[in-house]
PDB file of C-alpha atoms in Angstrom:
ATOM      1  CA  UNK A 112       9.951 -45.367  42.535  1.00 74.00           C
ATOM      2  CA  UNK A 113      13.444 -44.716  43.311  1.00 84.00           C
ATOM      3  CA  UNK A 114      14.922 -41.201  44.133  1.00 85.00           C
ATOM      4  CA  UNK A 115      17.829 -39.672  43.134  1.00 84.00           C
ATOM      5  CA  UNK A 116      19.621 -37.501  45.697  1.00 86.00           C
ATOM      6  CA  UNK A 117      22.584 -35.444  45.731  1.00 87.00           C
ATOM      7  CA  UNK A 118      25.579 -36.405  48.247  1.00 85.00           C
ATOM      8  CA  UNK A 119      28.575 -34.962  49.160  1.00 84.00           C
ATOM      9  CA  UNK A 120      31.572 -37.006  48.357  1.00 79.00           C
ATOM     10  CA  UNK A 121      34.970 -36.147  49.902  1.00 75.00           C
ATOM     11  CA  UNK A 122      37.786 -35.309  47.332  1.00 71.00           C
ATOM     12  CA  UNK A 123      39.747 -38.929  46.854  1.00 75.00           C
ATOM     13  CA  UNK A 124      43.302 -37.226  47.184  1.00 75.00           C
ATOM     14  CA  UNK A 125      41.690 -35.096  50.221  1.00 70.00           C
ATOM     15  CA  UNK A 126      44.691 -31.958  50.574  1.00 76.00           C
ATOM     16  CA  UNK A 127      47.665 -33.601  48.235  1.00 77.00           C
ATOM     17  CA  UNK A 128      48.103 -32.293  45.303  1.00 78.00           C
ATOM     18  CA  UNK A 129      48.981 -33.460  41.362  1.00 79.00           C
ATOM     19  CA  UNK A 130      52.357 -35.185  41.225  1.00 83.00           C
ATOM     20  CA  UNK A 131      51.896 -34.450  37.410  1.00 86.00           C
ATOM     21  CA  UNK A 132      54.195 -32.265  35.812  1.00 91.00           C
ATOM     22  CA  UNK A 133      52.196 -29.985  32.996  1.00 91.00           C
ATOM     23  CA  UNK A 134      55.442 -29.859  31.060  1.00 95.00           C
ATOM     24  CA  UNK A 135      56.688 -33.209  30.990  1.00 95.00           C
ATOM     25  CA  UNK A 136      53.525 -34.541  30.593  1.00 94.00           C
ATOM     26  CA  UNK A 137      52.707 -32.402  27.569  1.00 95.00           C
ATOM     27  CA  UNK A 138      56.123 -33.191  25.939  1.00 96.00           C
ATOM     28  CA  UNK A 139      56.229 -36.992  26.159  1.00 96.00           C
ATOM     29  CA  UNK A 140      52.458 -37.355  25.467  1.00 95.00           C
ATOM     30  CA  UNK A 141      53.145 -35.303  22.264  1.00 95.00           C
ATOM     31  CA  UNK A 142      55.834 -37.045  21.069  1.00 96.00           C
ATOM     32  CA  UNK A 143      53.893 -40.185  21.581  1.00 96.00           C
ATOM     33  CA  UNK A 144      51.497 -38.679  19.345  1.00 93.00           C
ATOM     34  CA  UNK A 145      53.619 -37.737  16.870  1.00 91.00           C
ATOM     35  CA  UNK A 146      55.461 -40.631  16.510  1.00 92.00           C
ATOM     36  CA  UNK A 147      51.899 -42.917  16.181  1.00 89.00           C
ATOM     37  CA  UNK A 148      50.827 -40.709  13.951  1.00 81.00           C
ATOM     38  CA  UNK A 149      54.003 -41.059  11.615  1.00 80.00           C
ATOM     39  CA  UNK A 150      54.176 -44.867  12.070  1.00 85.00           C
ATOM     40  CA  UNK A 151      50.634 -44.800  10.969  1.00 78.00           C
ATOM     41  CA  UNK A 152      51.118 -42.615   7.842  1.00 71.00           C
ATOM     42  CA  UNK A 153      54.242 -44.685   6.871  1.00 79.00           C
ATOM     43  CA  UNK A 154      52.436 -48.326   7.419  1.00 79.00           C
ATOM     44  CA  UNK A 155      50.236 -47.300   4.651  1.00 72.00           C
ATOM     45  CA  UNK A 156      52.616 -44.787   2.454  1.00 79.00           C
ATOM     46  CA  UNK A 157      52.966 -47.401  -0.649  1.00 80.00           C
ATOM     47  CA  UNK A 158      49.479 -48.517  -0.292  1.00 76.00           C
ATOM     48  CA  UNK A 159      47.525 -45.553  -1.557  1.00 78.00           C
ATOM     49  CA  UNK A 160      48.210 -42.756  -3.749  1.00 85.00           C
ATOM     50  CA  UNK A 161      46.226 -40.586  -1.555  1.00 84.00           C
ATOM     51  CA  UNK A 162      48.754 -41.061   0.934  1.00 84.00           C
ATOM     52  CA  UNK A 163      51.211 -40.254  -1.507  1.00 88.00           C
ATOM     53  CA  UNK A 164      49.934 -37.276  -2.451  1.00 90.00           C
ATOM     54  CA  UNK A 165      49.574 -36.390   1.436  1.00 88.00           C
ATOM     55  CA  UNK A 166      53.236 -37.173   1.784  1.00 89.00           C
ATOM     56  CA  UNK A 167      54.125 -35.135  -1.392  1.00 93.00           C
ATOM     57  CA  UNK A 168      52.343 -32.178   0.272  1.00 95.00           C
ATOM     58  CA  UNK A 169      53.638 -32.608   3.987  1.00 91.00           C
ATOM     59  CA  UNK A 170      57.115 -32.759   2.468  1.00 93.00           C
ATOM     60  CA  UNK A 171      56.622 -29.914   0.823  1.00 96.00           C
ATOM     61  CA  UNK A 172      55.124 -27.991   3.645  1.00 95.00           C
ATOM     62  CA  UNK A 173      58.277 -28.568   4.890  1.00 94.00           C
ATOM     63  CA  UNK A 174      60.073 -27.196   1.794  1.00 96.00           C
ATOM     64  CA  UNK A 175      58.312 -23.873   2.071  1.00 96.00           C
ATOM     65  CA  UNK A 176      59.443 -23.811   5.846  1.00 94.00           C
ATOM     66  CA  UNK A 177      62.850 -24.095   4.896  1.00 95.00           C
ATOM     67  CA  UNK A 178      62.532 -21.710   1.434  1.00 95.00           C
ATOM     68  CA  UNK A 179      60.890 -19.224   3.964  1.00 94.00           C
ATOM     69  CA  UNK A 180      64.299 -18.416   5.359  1.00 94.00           C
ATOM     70  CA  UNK A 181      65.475 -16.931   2.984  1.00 95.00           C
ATOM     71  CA  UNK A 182      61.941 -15.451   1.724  1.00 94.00           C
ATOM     72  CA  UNK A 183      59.838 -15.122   4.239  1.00 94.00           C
ATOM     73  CA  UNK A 184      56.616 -14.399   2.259  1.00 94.00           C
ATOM     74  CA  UNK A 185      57.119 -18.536   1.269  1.00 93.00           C
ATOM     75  CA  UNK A 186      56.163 -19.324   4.772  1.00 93.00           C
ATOM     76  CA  UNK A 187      52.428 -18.880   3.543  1.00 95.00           C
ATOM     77  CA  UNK A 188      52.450 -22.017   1.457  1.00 95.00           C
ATOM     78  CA  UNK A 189      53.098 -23.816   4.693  1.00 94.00           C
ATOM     79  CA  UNK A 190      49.958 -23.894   6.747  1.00 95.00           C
ATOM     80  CA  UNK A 191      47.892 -24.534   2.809  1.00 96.00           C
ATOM     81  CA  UNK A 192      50.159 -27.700   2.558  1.00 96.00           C
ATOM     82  CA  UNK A 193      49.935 -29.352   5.512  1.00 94.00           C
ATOM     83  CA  UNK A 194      46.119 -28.465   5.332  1.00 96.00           C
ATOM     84  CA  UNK A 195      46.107 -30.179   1.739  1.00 96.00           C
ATOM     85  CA  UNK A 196      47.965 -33.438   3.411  1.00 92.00           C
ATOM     86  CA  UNK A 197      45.443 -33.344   5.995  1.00 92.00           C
ATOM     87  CA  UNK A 198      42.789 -33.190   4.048  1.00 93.00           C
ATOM     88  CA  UNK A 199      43.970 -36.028   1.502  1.00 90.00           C
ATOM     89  CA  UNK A 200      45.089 -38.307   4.733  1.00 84.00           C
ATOM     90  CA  UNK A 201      41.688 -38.017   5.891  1.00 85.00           C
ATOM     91  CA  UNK A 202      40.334 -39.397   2.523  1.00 85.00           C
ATOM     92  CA  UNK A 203      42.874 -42.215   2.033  1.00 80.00           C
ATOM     93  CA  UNK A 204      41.808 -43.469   5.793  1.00 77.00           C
ATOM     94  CA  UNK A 205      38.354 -43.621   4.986  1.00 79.00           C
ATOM     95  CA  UNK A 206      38.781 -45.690   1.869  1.00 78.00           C
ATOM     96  CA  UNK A 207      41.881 -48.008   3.734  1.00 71.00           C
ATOM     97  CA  UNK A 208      39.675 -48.235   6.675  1.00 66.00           C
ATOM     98  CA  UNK A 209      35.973 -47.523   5.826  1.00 60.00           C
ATOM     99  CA  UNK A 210      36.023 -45.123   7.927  1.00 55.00           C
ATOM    100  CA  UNK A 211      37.619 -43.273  11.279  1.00 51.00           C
ATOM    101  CA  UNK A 212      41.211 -44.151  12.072  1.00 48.00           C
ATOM    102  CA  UNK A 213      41.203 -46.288  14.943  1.00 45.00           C
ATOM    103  CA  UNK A 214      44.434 -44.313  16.436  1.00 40.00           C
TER     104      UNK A 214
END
């Protein structure tokens, strides 16, 4: 039979280091997200009331943020409405796609 043996490999880069940039990286990669994720959502606003509702309760999210200025105590119904558009987006993929998003 065959054996399997552990072997030192030397580092591909050897002593140079990252040319990445944490924040740059983190900032464009983001708004790539973002922006996929919203041209996804939008594609199939009109298509579903489930993304509708989602919508209706991301909007609103944003509402609270906004009311919370001048009440601060309103910032609570933030984090419950995005979680509620989360939650329906994740239902009105499954039933437009059968199942995961493929994003």
């Amino acid at each position: 039979g065959w054996r399997v043996q552990s072997v030192r490999v030397k580092a591909v880069y050897g002593s140079e280091q990252s040319g990445i940039e944490p924040v740059r990286f983190f900032a464009s990669v983001g708004s790539m997200m973002a922006v996929e994720h919203h041209r996804r959502a939008l594609k199939h606003l009109f298509g579903s009331v489930w993304m509708m509702l989602s919508f209706l309760f991301y909007m609103t999210g944003y509402g609270f943020g906004l009311y919370a200025i001048q009440r601060p105590v309103a910032l609570l119904g933030l984090p419950i409405c995005w979680w509620m558009a989360h939650r329906l987006d994740r239902i009105a993929m499954y039933r437009l796609s059968g199942g995961r998003t493929k994003i």
